[in-house]
Amino acid sequence: MTNRPNTLGEYLRARRGLVTPQQAGIPELGVRRVPGLRREEVAMLAGISADYYLRLERGRDRNPSTQVLESIARVLHLDDDHIAYLMTLVADKPRQSRRRPRKETMPPGMVRLLASLAQPAYIEGRYFDILASNSLAAALSPRFTVGGNQLRDMFLDPAEQALYPDWKNATQCLIANLRQSVGTDIDDPRFIELAGELSLASPRFRELWARHDVKGQYGSPMRFDHPQVGEMTLNRERLSIGEADDLKLVVFHPDPGTVHADKLALLASAALPASTTVHHRERSGT
């Protein structure tokens, strides 16, 4: 028996609870005490024994075959992002002892690139800390500035919540991105600090983290209700930085020739003459 957290079992239980009998094609007979599928139903639909599935959920077997995982994933209606995450949970590798924290350091070229961009842009760390930003990003949201953390702001700051008309969807996406970013490294001190604070202060965070949603960080449109220019939709792009692991360049841009482009231009003109200013710092991470 291992002392490692039972991440595979926790994930299977969470996702099992999100699949209804109707979705699985099972008749709903009698009263169900818990939401979702029963363990024996997952086992039956996946073609494995109920006893073996019980061992997986309880952490008694942590190395199922790829074929077994794919069968379970089919029953739980997992998409590609969730399946990729599921496959990372089975390797029973000993954790290395932690050395001194590494620094999340922006390559100088990326800082210069931020200054040259005519769109709101910032660089974020693994846990969505703002490590560098230009002034137009700050004009879009005062929280998009160095020292801010998007998780803390999105869940705890009413002003930031008001910026997003689709706040519930935005928070669900953000936590799914966080789950994908963290992976199995849930004993990271920075993650423990943030998750502990948010779990205590935000029922919404607790609800979403318990779902075990996973989603890659892809480009997507974002709706804003800005106090100066009103509602506008901007495309958000998250770009990997090849010289720095775990860092992302985030850029917001409108579709050309739209009212949203006009509103962003108005916001940019109001932010002049400091619109090309870039603020940045290094942050200790793990």
PDB file of C-alpha atoms in Angstrom:
ATOM      1  CA  MET A   1       0.000   0.000   0.000  1.00  0.00           C
ATOM      2  CA  THR A   2       1.284   3.499  -0.816  1.00  0.00           C
ATOM      3  CA  ASN A   3       0.963   6.771   1.033  1.00  0.00           C
ATOM      4  CA  ARG A   4       0.537   8.696  -2.196  1.00  0.00           C
ATOM      5  CA  PRO A   5      -2.786  10.524  -2.664  1.00  0.00           C
ATOM      6  CA  ASN A   6      -5.371   8.418  -4.440  1.00  0.00           C
ATOM      7  CA  THR A   7      -5.739  10.821  -7.381  1.00  0.00           C
ATOM      8  CA  LEU A   8      -7.008   8.151  -9.770  1.00  0.00           C
ATOM      9  CA  GLY A   9      -9.764   7.060  -7.381  1.00  0.00           C
ATOM     10  CA  GLU A  10     -10.787  10.637  -6.629  1.00  0.00           C
ATOM     11  CA  TYR A  11     -10.996  11.393 -10.335  1.00  0.00           C
ATOM     12  CA  LEU A  12     -13.076   8.305 -11.136  1.00  0.00           C
ATOM     13  CA  ARG A  13     -15.506   9.031  -8.293  1.00  0.00           C
ATOM     14  CA  ALA A  14     -15.924  12.661  -9.326  1.00  0.00           C
ATOM     15  CA  ARG A  15     -16.533  11.897 -12.984  1.00  0.00           C
ATOM     16  CA  ARG A  16     -18.817   8.943 -12.191  1.00  0.00           C
ATOM     17  CA  GLY A  17     -21.014  11.318 -10.203  1.00  0.00           C
ATOM     18  CA  LEU A  18     -21.502  13.546 -13.267  1.00  0.00           C
ATOM     19  CA  VAL A  19     -22.893  10.865 -15.609  1.00  0.00           C
ATOM     20  CA  THR A  20     -26.613  10.248 -15.303  1.00  0.00           C
ATOM     21  CA  PRO A  21     -28.164   6.810 -15.817  1.00  0.00           C
ATOM     22  CA  GLN A  22     -30.055   8.293 -18.764  1.00  0.00           C
ATOM     23  CA  GLN A  23     -26.788   9.369 -20.405  1.00  0.00           C
ATOM     24  CA  ALA A  24     -25.397   5.876 -19.871  1.00  0.00           C
ATOM     25  CA  GLY A  25     -28.504   4.206 -21.276  1.00  0.00           C
ATOM     26  CA  ILE A  26     -29.506   2.615 -17.956  1.00  0.00           C
ATOM     27  CA  PRO A  27     -33.161   2.598 -16.807  1.00  0.00           C
ATOM     28  CA  GLU A  28     -33.706   4.624 -13.632  1.00  0.00           C
ATOM     29  CA  LEU A  29     -35.338   2.207 -11.224  1.00  0.00           C
ATOM     30  CA  GLY A  30     -35.885   2.985  -7.570  1.00  0.00           C
ATOM     31  CA  VAL A  31     -34.413   5.766  -5.464  1.00  0.00           C
ATOM     32  CA  ARG A  32     -30.755   6.682  -5.904  1.00  0.00           C
ATOM     33  CA  ARG A  33     -28.939   7.897  -2.812  1.00  0.00           C
ATOM     34  CA  VAL A  34     -26.140   9.597  -4.740  1.00  0.00           C
ATOM     35  CA  PRO A  35     -26.032  11.363  -8.124  1.00  0.00           C
ATOM     36  CA  GLY A  36     -24.490   9.730 -11.140  1.00  0.00           C
ATOM     37  CA  LEU A  37     -23.684   6.107 -11.808  1.00  0.00           C
ATOM     38  CA  ARG A  38     -23.084   3.378  -9.262  1.00  0.00           C
ATOM     39  CA  ARG A  39     -19.701   1.630  -9.216  1.00  0.00           C
ATOM     40  CA  GLU A  40     -21.183  -1.642 -10.403  1.00  0.00           C
ATOM     41  CA  GLU A  41     -22.859   0.130 -13.320  1.00  0.00           C
ATOM     42  CA  VAL A  42     -19.577   1.640 -14.462  1.00  0.00           C
ATOM     43  CA  ALA A  43     -17.922  -1.760 -14.178  1.00  0.00           C
ATOM     44  CA  MET A  44     -20.685  -3.496 -16.123  1.00  0.00           C
ATOM     45  CA  LEU A  45     -20.645  -0.929 -18.945  1.00  0.00           C
ATOM     46  CA  ALA A  46     -16.834  -0.970 -19.098  1.00  0.00           C
ATOM     47  CA  GLY A  47     -16.698  -4.763 -19.232  1.00  0.00           C
ATOM     48  CA  ILE A  48     -14.685  -5.240 -16.035  1.00  0.00           C
ATOM     49  CA  SER A  49     -15.536  -6.829 -12.711  1.00  0.00           C
ATOM     50  CA  ALA A  50     -17.188  -4.755 -10.021  1.00  0.00           C
ATOM     51  CA  ASP A  51     -14.516  -5.877  -7.540  1.00  0.00           C
ATOM     52  CA  TYR A  52     -11.707  -4.657  -9.820  1.00  0.00           C
ATOM     53  CA  TYR A  53     -13.367  -1.285 -10.365  1.00  0.00           C
ATOM     54  CA  LEU A  54     -13.814  -0.949  -6.584  1.00  0.00           C
ATOM     55  CA  ARG A  55     -10.060  -1.562  -6.153  1.00  0.00           C
ATOM     56  CA  LEU A  56      -9.339   1.221  -8.655  1.00  0.00           C
ATOM     57  CA  GLU A  57     -11.496   3.752  -6.831  1.00  0.00           C
ATOM     58  CA  ARG A  58     -10.077   2.816  -3.437  1.00  0.00           C
ATOM     59  CA  GLY A  59      -6.482   3.011  -4.630  1.00  0.00           C
ATOM     60  CA  ARG A  60      -5.725  -0.680  -4.181  1.00  0.00           C
ATOM     61  CA  ASP A  61      -4.774  -0.971  -7.851  1.00  0.00           C
ATOM     62  CA  ARG A  62      -3.126   2.062  -9.401  1.00  0.00           C
ATOM     63  CA  ASN A  63      -1.841   0.629 -12.649  1.00  0.00           C
ATOM     64  CA  PRO A  64      -4.765  -0.453 -14.837  1.00  0.00           C
ATOM     65  CA  SER A  65      -4.074  -1.145 -18.480  1.00  0.00           C
ATOM     66  CA  THR A  66      -4.682   1.422 -21.189  1.00  0.00           C
ATOM     67  CA  GLN A  67      -7.496  -0.773 -22.503  1.00  0.00           C
ATOM     68  CA  VAL A  68      -9.260  -0.691 -19.114  1.00  0.00           C
ATOM     69  CA  LEU A  69      -8.861   3.070 -18.828  1.00  0.00           C
ATOM     70  CA  GLU A  70     -10.192   3.635 -22.334  1.00  0.00           C
ATOM     71  CA  SER A  71     -13.243   1.470 -21.546  1.00  0.00           C
ATOM     72  CA  ILE A  72     -13.920   3.435 -18.355  1.00  0.00           C
ATOM     73  CA  ALA A  73     -13.380   6.722 -20.200  1.00  0.00           C
ATOM     74  CA  ARG A  74     -16.008   5.713 -22.742  1.00  0.00           C
ATOM     75  CA  VAL A  75     -18.536   5.000 -19.982  1.00  0.00           C
ATOM     76  CA  LEU A  76     -17.764   8.309 -18.235  1.00  0.00           C
ATOM     77  CA  HIS A  77     -18.078  10.275 -21.496  1.00  0.00           C
ATOM     78  CA  LEU A  78     -14.566  11.708 -21.206  1.00  0.00           C
ATOM     79  CA  ASP A  79     -13.279  13.886 -24.032  1.00  0.00           C
ATOM     80  CA  ASP A  80      -9.677  13.969 -25.274  1.00  0.00           C
ATOM     81  CA  ASP A  81      -8.486  16.429 -22.606  1.00  0.00           C
ATOM     82  CA  HIS A  82      -9.986  14.339 -19.800  1.00  0.00           C
ATOM     83  CA  ILE A  83      -8.604  11.093 -21.239  1.00  0.00           C
ATOM     84  CA  ALA A  84      -5.105  12.574 -21.510  1.00  0.00           C
ATOM     85  CA  TYR A  85      -5.358  13.688 -17.878  1.00  0.00           C
ATOM     86  CA  LEU A  86      -6.669  10.273 -16.807  1.00  0.00           C
ATOM     87  CA  MET A  87      -3.631   8.577 -18.342  1.00  0.00           C
ATOM     88  CA  THR A  88      -1.293  10.706 -16.196  1.00  0.00           C
ATOM     89  CA  LEU A  89      -2.863   9.412 -12.967  1.00  0.00           C
ATOM     90  CA  VAL A  90      -1.769   5.789 -13.224  1.00  0.00           C
ATOM     91  CA  ALA A  91       2.029   6.001 -13.095  1.00  0.00           C
ATOM     92  CA  ASP A  92       3.099   5.039  -9.578  1.00  0.00           C
ATOM     93  CA  LYS A  93       6.333   7.003  -9.603  1.00  0.00           C
ATOM     94  CA  PRO A  94       8.013   8.130  -6.373  1.00  0.00           C
ATOM     95  CA  ARG A  95       8.025  11.873  -5.920  1.00  0.00           C
ATOM     96  CA  GLN A  96      11.348  13.630  -5.892  1.00  0.00           C
ATOM     97  CA  SER A  97      12.143  15.655  -2.817  1.00  0.00           C
ATOM     98  CA  ARG A  98      11.624  19.340  -3.454  1.00  0.00           C
ATOM     99  CA  ARG A  99      14.637  21.540  -3.878  1.00  0.00           C
ATOM    100  CA  ARG A 100      14.686  25.323  -3.599  1.00  0.00           C
ATOM    101  CA  PRO A 101      11.870  26.972  -5.598  1.00  0.00           C
ATOM    102  CA  ARG A 102      12.611  27.807  -9.198  1.00  0.00           C
ATOM    103  CA  LYS A 103      11.885  31.260 -10.521  1.00  0.00           C
ATOM    104  CA  GLU A 104       9.307  32.012 -13.181  1.00  0.00           C
ATOM    105  CA  THR A 105      11.506  34.261 -15.276  1.00  0.00           C
ATOM    106  CA  MET A 106      10.340  36.098 -18.392  1.00  0.00           C
ATOM    107  CA  PRO A 107      12.756  35.960 -21.327  1.00  0.00           C
ATOM    108  CA  PRO A 108      13.825  39.556 -22.125  1.00  0.00           C
ATOM    109  CA  GLY A 109      12.533  39.192 -25.669  1.00  0.00           C
ATOM    110  CA  MET A 110       9.028  38.473 -24.405  1.00  0.00           C
ATOM    111  CA  VAL A 111       9.036  41.613 -22.284  1.00  0.00           C
ATOM    112  CA  ARG A 112      10.029  43.646 -25.354  1.00  0.00           C
ATOM    113  CA  LEU A 113       7.313  41.912 -27.366  1.00  0.00           C
ATOM    114  CA  LEU A 114       4.690  42.965 -24.815  1.00  0.00           C
ATOM    115  CA  ALA A 115       5.744  46.578 -25.243  1.00  0.00           C
ATOM    116  CA  SER A 116       5.300  46.345 -29.015  1.00  0.00           C
ATOM    117  CA  LEU A 117       1.794  44.878 -28.956  1.00  0.00           C
ATOM    118  CA  ALA A 118      -1.163  47.119 -29.727  1.00  0.00           C
ATOM    119  CA  GLN A 119      -3.522  44.722 -27.919  1.00  0.00           C
ATOM    120  CA  PRO A 120      -4.013  43.977 -24.216  1.00  0.00           C
ATOM    121  CA  ALA A 121      -1.443  41.349 -23.270  1.00  0.00           C
ATOM    122  CA  TYR A 122       0.227  39.825 -20.246  1.00  0.00           C
ATOM    123  CA  ILE A 123       2.401  36.894 -19.250  1.00  0.00           C
ATOM    124  CA  GLU A 124       0.979  34.472 -16.706  1.00  0.00           C
ATOM    125  CA  GLY A 125       2.572  31.743 -14.607  1.00  0.00           C
ATOM    126  CA  ARG A 126       1.479  28.195 -13.994  1.00  0.00           C
ATOM    127  CA  TYR A 127      -1.059  29.248 -11.360  1.00  0.00           C
ATOM    128  CA  PHE A 128      -2.302  32.288 -13.299  1.00  0.00           C
ATOM    129  CA  ASP A 129      -0.140  34.855 -11.511  1.00  0.00           C
ATOM    130  CA  ILE A 130       0.358  37.982 -13.641  1.00  0.00           C
ATOM    131  CA  LEU A 131       4.119  38.225 -14.148  1.00  0.00           C
ATOM    132  CA  ALA A 132       4.227  40.979 -16.776  1.00  0.00           C
ATOM    133  CA  SER A 133       1.612  43.109 -18.513  1.00  0.00           C
ATOM    134  CA  ASN A 134       1.219  46.132 -20.742  1.00  0.00           C
ATOM    135  CA  SER A 135      -0.869  49.171 -19.875  1.00  0.00           C
ATOM    136  CA  LEU A 136      -3.696  48.263 -22.226  1.00  0.00           C
ATOM    137  CA  ALA A 137      -4.153  45.015 -20.279  1.00  0.00           C
ATOM    138  CA  ALA A 138      -4.461  47.119 -17.124  1.00  0.00           C
ATOM    139  CA  ALA A 139      -6.989  49.339 -18.912  1.00  0.00           C
ATOM    140  CA  LEU A 140      -9.039  46.237 -19.745  1.00  0.00           C
ATOM    141  CA  SER A 141      -8.920  45.148 -16.087  1.00  0.00           C
ATOM    142  CA  PRO A 142      -6.980  46.768 -13.226  1.00  0.00           C
ATOM    143  CA  ARG A 143      -6.411  43.206 -11.984  1.00  0.00           C
ATOM    144  CA  PHE A 144      -4.355  42.363 -15.107  1.00  0.00           C
ATOM    145  CA  THR A 145      -1.327  43.907 -13.458  1.00  0.00           C
ATOM    146  CA  VAL A 146       1.834  42.500 -11.945  1.00  0.00           C
ATOM    147  CA  GLY A 147       1.204  40.848  -8.600  1.00  0.00           C
ATOM    148  CA  GLY A 148      -2.379  39.926  -9.427  1.00  0.00           C
ATOM    149  CA  ASN A 149      -3.637  36.360  -9.515  1.00  0.00           C
ATOM    150  CA  GLN A 150      -6.525  35.559 -11.824  1.00  0.00           C
ATOM    151  CA  LEU A 151      -7.863  32.759  -9.649  1.00  0.00           C
ATOM    152  CA  ARG A 152      -8.031  34.926  -6.549  1.00  0.00           C
ATOM    153  CA  ASP A 153      -9.480  37.874  -8.452  1.00  0.00           C
ATOM    154  CA  MET A 154     -12.047  35.843 -10.393  1.00  0.00           C
ATOM    155  CA  PHE A 155     -13.426  34.112  -7.304  1.00  0.00           C
ATOM    156  CA  LEU A 156     -12.997  36.722  -4.580  1.00  0.00           C
ATOM    157  CA  ASP A 157     -13.123  40.192  -6.186  1.00  0.00           C
ATOM    158  CA  PRO A 158     -16.676  41.448  -6.961  1.00  0.00           C
ATOM    159  CA  ALA A 159     -15.307  44.069  -9.380  1.00  0.00           C
ATOM    160  CA  GLU A 160     -13.571  41.392 -11.439  1.00  0.00           C
ATOM    161  CA  GLN A 161     -16.655  39.177 -11.363  1.00  0.00           C
ATOM    162  CA  ALA A 162     -18.756  42.068 -12.706  1.00  0.00           C
ATOM    163  CA  LEU A 163     -16.403  42.346 -15.686  1.00  0.00           C
ATOM    164  CA  TYR A 164     -17.582  38.976 -17.022  1.00  0.00           C
ATOM    165  CA  PRO A 165     -21.246  38.609 -18.074  1.00  0.00           C
ATOM    166  CA  ASP A 166     -20.557  34.865 -18.409  1.00  0.00           C
ATOM    167  CA  TRP A 167     -18.841  34.625 -15.032  1.00  0.00           C
ATOM    168  CA  LYS A 168     -20.065  31.112 -14.234  1.00  0.00           C
ATOM    169  CA  ASN A 169     -18.812  29.733 -17.534  1.00  0.00           C
ATOM    170  CA  ALA A 170     -15.565  31.681 -17.189  1.00  0.00           C
ATOM    171  CA  THR A 171     -14.870  30.228 -13.751  1.00  0.00           C
ATOM    172  CA  GLN A 172     -15.645  26.701 -14.928  1.00  0.00           C
ATOM    173  CA  CYS A 173     -13.199  27.102 -17.809  1.00  0.00           C
ATOM    174  CA  LEU A 174     -10.532  28.599 -15.542  1.00  0.00           C
ATOM    175  CA  ILE A 175     -10.661  25.740 -13.030  1.00  0.00           C
ATOM    176  CA  ALA A 176     -10.591  23.154 -15.823  1.00  0.00           C
ATOM    177  CA  ASN A 177      -7.474  24.928 -17.144  1.00  0.00           C
ATOM    178  CA  LEU A 178      -5.984  24.878 -13.647  1.00  0.00           C
ATOM    179  CA  ARG A 179      -6.601  21.139 -13.279  1.00  0.00           C
ATOM    180  CA  GLN A 180      -4.839  20.553 -16.607  1.00  0.00           C
ATOM    181  CA  SER A 181      -1.926  22.790 -15.577  1.00  0.00           C
ATOM    182  CA  VAL A 182      -1.473  21.274 -12.114  1.00  0.00           C
ATOM    183  CA  GLY A 183      -1.787  17.639 -13.203  1.00  0.00           C
ATOM    184  CA  THR A 184      -0.750  15.341 -10.373  1.00  0.00           C
ATOM    185  CA  ASP A 185       1.486  17.946  -8.728  1.00  0.00           C
ATOM    186  CA  ILE A 186      -1.094  18.803  -6.085  1.00  0.00           C
ATOM    187  CA  ASP A 187       1.475  19.006  -3.279  1.00  0.00           C
ATOM    188  CA  ASP A 188       3.118  22.031  -4.884  1.00  0.00           C
ATOM    189  CA  PRO A 189       3.357  24.696  -2.123  1.00  0.00           C
ATOM    190  CA  ARG A 190       2.048  27.476  -4.379  1.00  0.00           C
ATOM    191  CA  PHE A 191      -0.957  25.388  -5.366  1.00  0.00           C
ATOM    192  CA  ILE A 192      -1.639  24.406  -1.748  1.00  0.00           C
ATOM    193  CA  GLU A 193      -1.572  28.080  -0.751  1.00  0.00           C
ATOM    194  CA  LEU A 194      -4.043  29.133  -3.449  1.00  0.00           C
ATOM    195  CA  ALA A 195      -6.344  26.123  -3.215  1.00  0.00           C
ATOM    196  CA  GLY A 196      -6.518  26.425   0.567  1.00  0.00           C
ATOM    197  CA  GLU A 197      -7.403  30.108   0.467  1.00  0.00           C
ATOM    198  CA  LEU A 198     -10.000  29.702  -2.274  1.00  0.00           C
ATOM    199  CA  SER A 199     -11.548  26.571  -0.780  1.00  0.00           C
ATOM    200  CA  LEU A 200     -12.192  28.434   2.466  1.00  0.00           C
ATOM    201  CA  ALA A 201     -13.468  31.638   0.862  1.00  0.00           C
ATOM    202  CA  SER A 202     -15.327  30.536  -2.280  1.00  0.00           C
ATOM    203  CA  PRO A 203     -18.130  27.956  -2.463  1.00  0.00           C
ATOM    204  CA  ARG A 204     -17.940  28.258  -6.267  1.00  0.00           C
ATOM    205  CA  PHE A 205     -14.275  27.208  -6.247  1.00  0.00           C
ATOM    206  CA  ARG A 206     -15.013  24.213  -4.014  1.00  0.00           C
ATOM    207  CA  GLU A 207     -17.864  23.147  -6.279  1.00  0.00           C
ATOM    208  CA  LEU A 208     -15.803  23.350  -9.464  1.00  0.00           C
ATOM    209  CA  TRP A 209     -12.644  21.770  -8.074  1.00  0.00           C
ATOM    210  CA  ALA A 210     -14.673  18.785  -6.878  1.00  0.00           C
ATOM    211  CA  ARG A 211     -15.883  18.144 -10.450  1.00  0.00           C
ATOM    212  CA  HIS A 212     -12.372  17.292 -11.700  1.00  0.00           C
ATOM    213  CA  ASP A 213     -13.029  19.008 -15.037  1.00  0.00           C
ATOM    214  CA  VAL A 214      -9.988  19.193 -17.316  1.00  0.00           C
ATOM    215  CA  LYS A 215      -9.546  21.460 -20.316  1.00  0.00           C
ATOM    216  CA  GLY A 216      -6.538  22.497 -22.359  1.00  0.00           C
ATOM    217  CA  GLN A 217      -5.745  26.183 -22.585  1.00  0.00           C
ATOM    218  CA  TYR A 218      -7.019  27.003 -26.048  1.00  0.00           C
ATOM    219  CA  GLY A 219      -7.966  30.280 -27.676  1.00  0.00           C
ATOM    220  CA  SER A 220     -11.565  31.345 -27.107  1.00  0.00           C
ATOM    221  CA  PRO A 221     -13.824  34.430 -27.281  1.00  0.00           C
ATOM    222  CA  MET A 222     -14.364  36.292 -24.018  1.00  0.00           C
ATOM    223  CA  ARG A 223     -17.205  38.687 -23.236  1.00  0.00           C
ATOM    224  CA  PHE A 224     -16.469  41.748 -21.122  1.00  0.00           C
ATOM    225  CA  ASP A 225     -18.791  44.325 -19.589  1.00  0.00           C
ATOM    226  CA  HIS A 226     -16.321  47.158 -19.240  1.00  0.00           C
ATOM    227  CA  PRO A 227     -17.259  50.126 -17.017  1.00  0.00           C
ATOM    228  CA  GLN A 228     -15.973  52.606 -19.627  1.00  0.00           C
ATOM    229  CA  VAL A 229     -16.940  51.157 -23.015  1.00  0.00           C
ATOM    230  CA  GLY A 230     -19.671  48.643 -22.185  1.00  0.00           C
ATOM    231  CA  GLU A 231     -19.983  45.129 -23.535  1.00  0.00           C
ATOM    232  CA  MET A 232     -17.433  43.840 -26.002  1.00  0.00           C
ATOM    233  CA  THR A 233     -16.172  40.458 -27.140  1.00  0.00           C
ATOM    234  CA  LEU A 234     -12.448  39.860 -27.534  1.00  0.00           C
ATOM    235  CA  ASN A 235     -10.633  36.755 -28.699  1.00  0.00           C
ATOM    236  CA  ARG A 236      -8.260  35.433 -26.063  1.00  0.00           C
ATOM    237  CA  GLU A 237      -5.146  33.619 -27.245  1.00  0.00           C
ATOM    238  CA  ARG A 238      -2.860  31.729 -24.850  1.00  0.00           C
ATOM    239  CA  LEU A 239       0.536  31.143 -26.444  1.00  0.00           C
ATOM    240  CA  SER A 240       3.263  28.924 -25.021  1.00  0.00           C
ATOM    241  CA  ILE A 241       6.647  30.516 -24.428  1.00  0.00           C
ATOM    242  CA  GLY A 242       9.306  28.140 -25.669  1.00  0.00           C
ATOM    243  CA  GLU A 243      12.085  29.549 -23.519  1.00  0.00           C
ATOM    244  CA  ALA A 244      10.157  29.303 -20.257  1.00  0.00           C
ATOM    245  CA  ASP A 245       8.263  26.244 -19.076  1.00  0.00           C
ATOM    246  CA  ASP A 246       4.786  26.843 -17.675  1.00  0.00           C
ATOM    247  CA  LEU A 247       4.587  30.484 -18.812  1.00  0.00           C
ATOM    248  CA  LYS A 248       1.950  31.715 -21.269  1.00  0.00           C
ATOM    249  CA  LEU A 249       1.599  34.873 -23.301  1.00  0.00           C
ATOM    250  CA  VAL A 250      -2.066  35.928 -23.224  1.00  0.00           C
ATOM    251  CA  VAL A 251      -3.309  38.352 -25.879  1.00  0.00           C
ATOM    252  CA  PHE A 252      -6.811  39.782 -26.343  1.00  0.00           C
ATOM    253  CA  HIS A 253      -7.804  40.954 -29.823  1.00  0.00           C
ATOM    254  CA  PRO A 254     -11.110  41.864 -31.499  1.00  0.00           C
ATOM    255  CA  ASP A 255     -12.445  40.767 -34.861  1.00  0.00           C
ATOM    256  CA  PRO A 256     -11.449  43.537 -37.323  1.00  0.00           C
ATOM    257  CA  GLY A 257     -14.092  45.990 -38.442  1.00  0.00           C
ATOM    258  CA  THR A 258     -16.495  45.269 -35.598  1.00  0.00           C
ATOM    259  CA  VAL A 259     -17.968  47.448 -32.876  1.00  0.00           C
ATOM    260  CA  HIS A 260     -15.766  45.487 -30.485  1.00  0.00           C
ATOM    261  CA  ALA A 261     -12.674  46.691 -32.347  1.00  0.00           C
ATOM    262  CA  ASP A 262     -13.959  50.258 -32.093  1.00  0.00           C
ATOM    263  CA  LYS A 263     -14.501  49.907 -28.355  1.00  0.00           C
ATOM    264  CA  LEU A 264     -11.025  48.493 -27.790  1.00  0.00           C
ATOM    265  CA  ALA A 265      -9.546  51.353 -29.833  1.00  0.00           C
ATOM    266  CA  LEU A 266     -11.440  53.810 -27.640  1.00  0.00           C
ATOM    267  CA  LEU A 267     -10.109  52.104 -24.542  1.00  0.00           C
ATOM    268  CA  ALA A 268      -6.580  52.195 -25.969  1.00  0.00           C
ATOM    269  CA  SER A 269      -6.800  55.917 -26.722  1.00  0.00           C
ATOM    270  CA  ALA A 270      -7.904  56.583 -23.160  1.00  0.00           C
ATOM    271  CA  ALA A 271      -4.903  54.599 -21.896  1.00  0.00           C
ATOM    272  CA  LEU A 272      -2.378  56.696 -23.874  1.00  0.00           C
ATOM    273  CA  PRO A 273       0.353  57.814 -23.567  1.00  0.00           C
ATOM    274  CA  ALA A 274       1.302  54.900 -21.324  1.00  0.00           C
ATOM    275  CA  SER A 275      -0.205  52.186 -23.517  1.00  0.00           C
ATOM    276  CA  THR A 276       3.162  50.659 -24.419  1.00  0.00           C
ATOM    277  CA  THR A 277       4.444  50.542 -20.854  1.00  0.00           C
ATOM    278  CA  VAL A 278       5.296  47.069 -19.594  1.00  0.00           C
ATOM    279  CA  HIS A 279       5.525  46.163 -15.932  1.00  0.00           C
ATOM    280  CA  HIS A 280       7.121  42.869 -14.956  1.00  0.00           C
ATOM    281  CA  ARG A 281       8.822  41.010 -12.194  1.00  0.00           C
ATOM    282  CA  GLU A 282      10.174  37.575 -11.375  1.00  0.00           C
ATOM    283  CA  ARG A 283       8.159  35.350  -9.111  1.00  0.00           C
ATOM    284  CA  SER A 284       9.374  32.380  -7.125  1.00  0.00           C
ATOM    285  CA  GLY A 285       7.447  29.270  -8.120  1.00  0.00           C
ATOM    286  CA  THR A 286       7.787  25.558  -7.592  1.00  0.00           C
TER     287      THR A 286
END
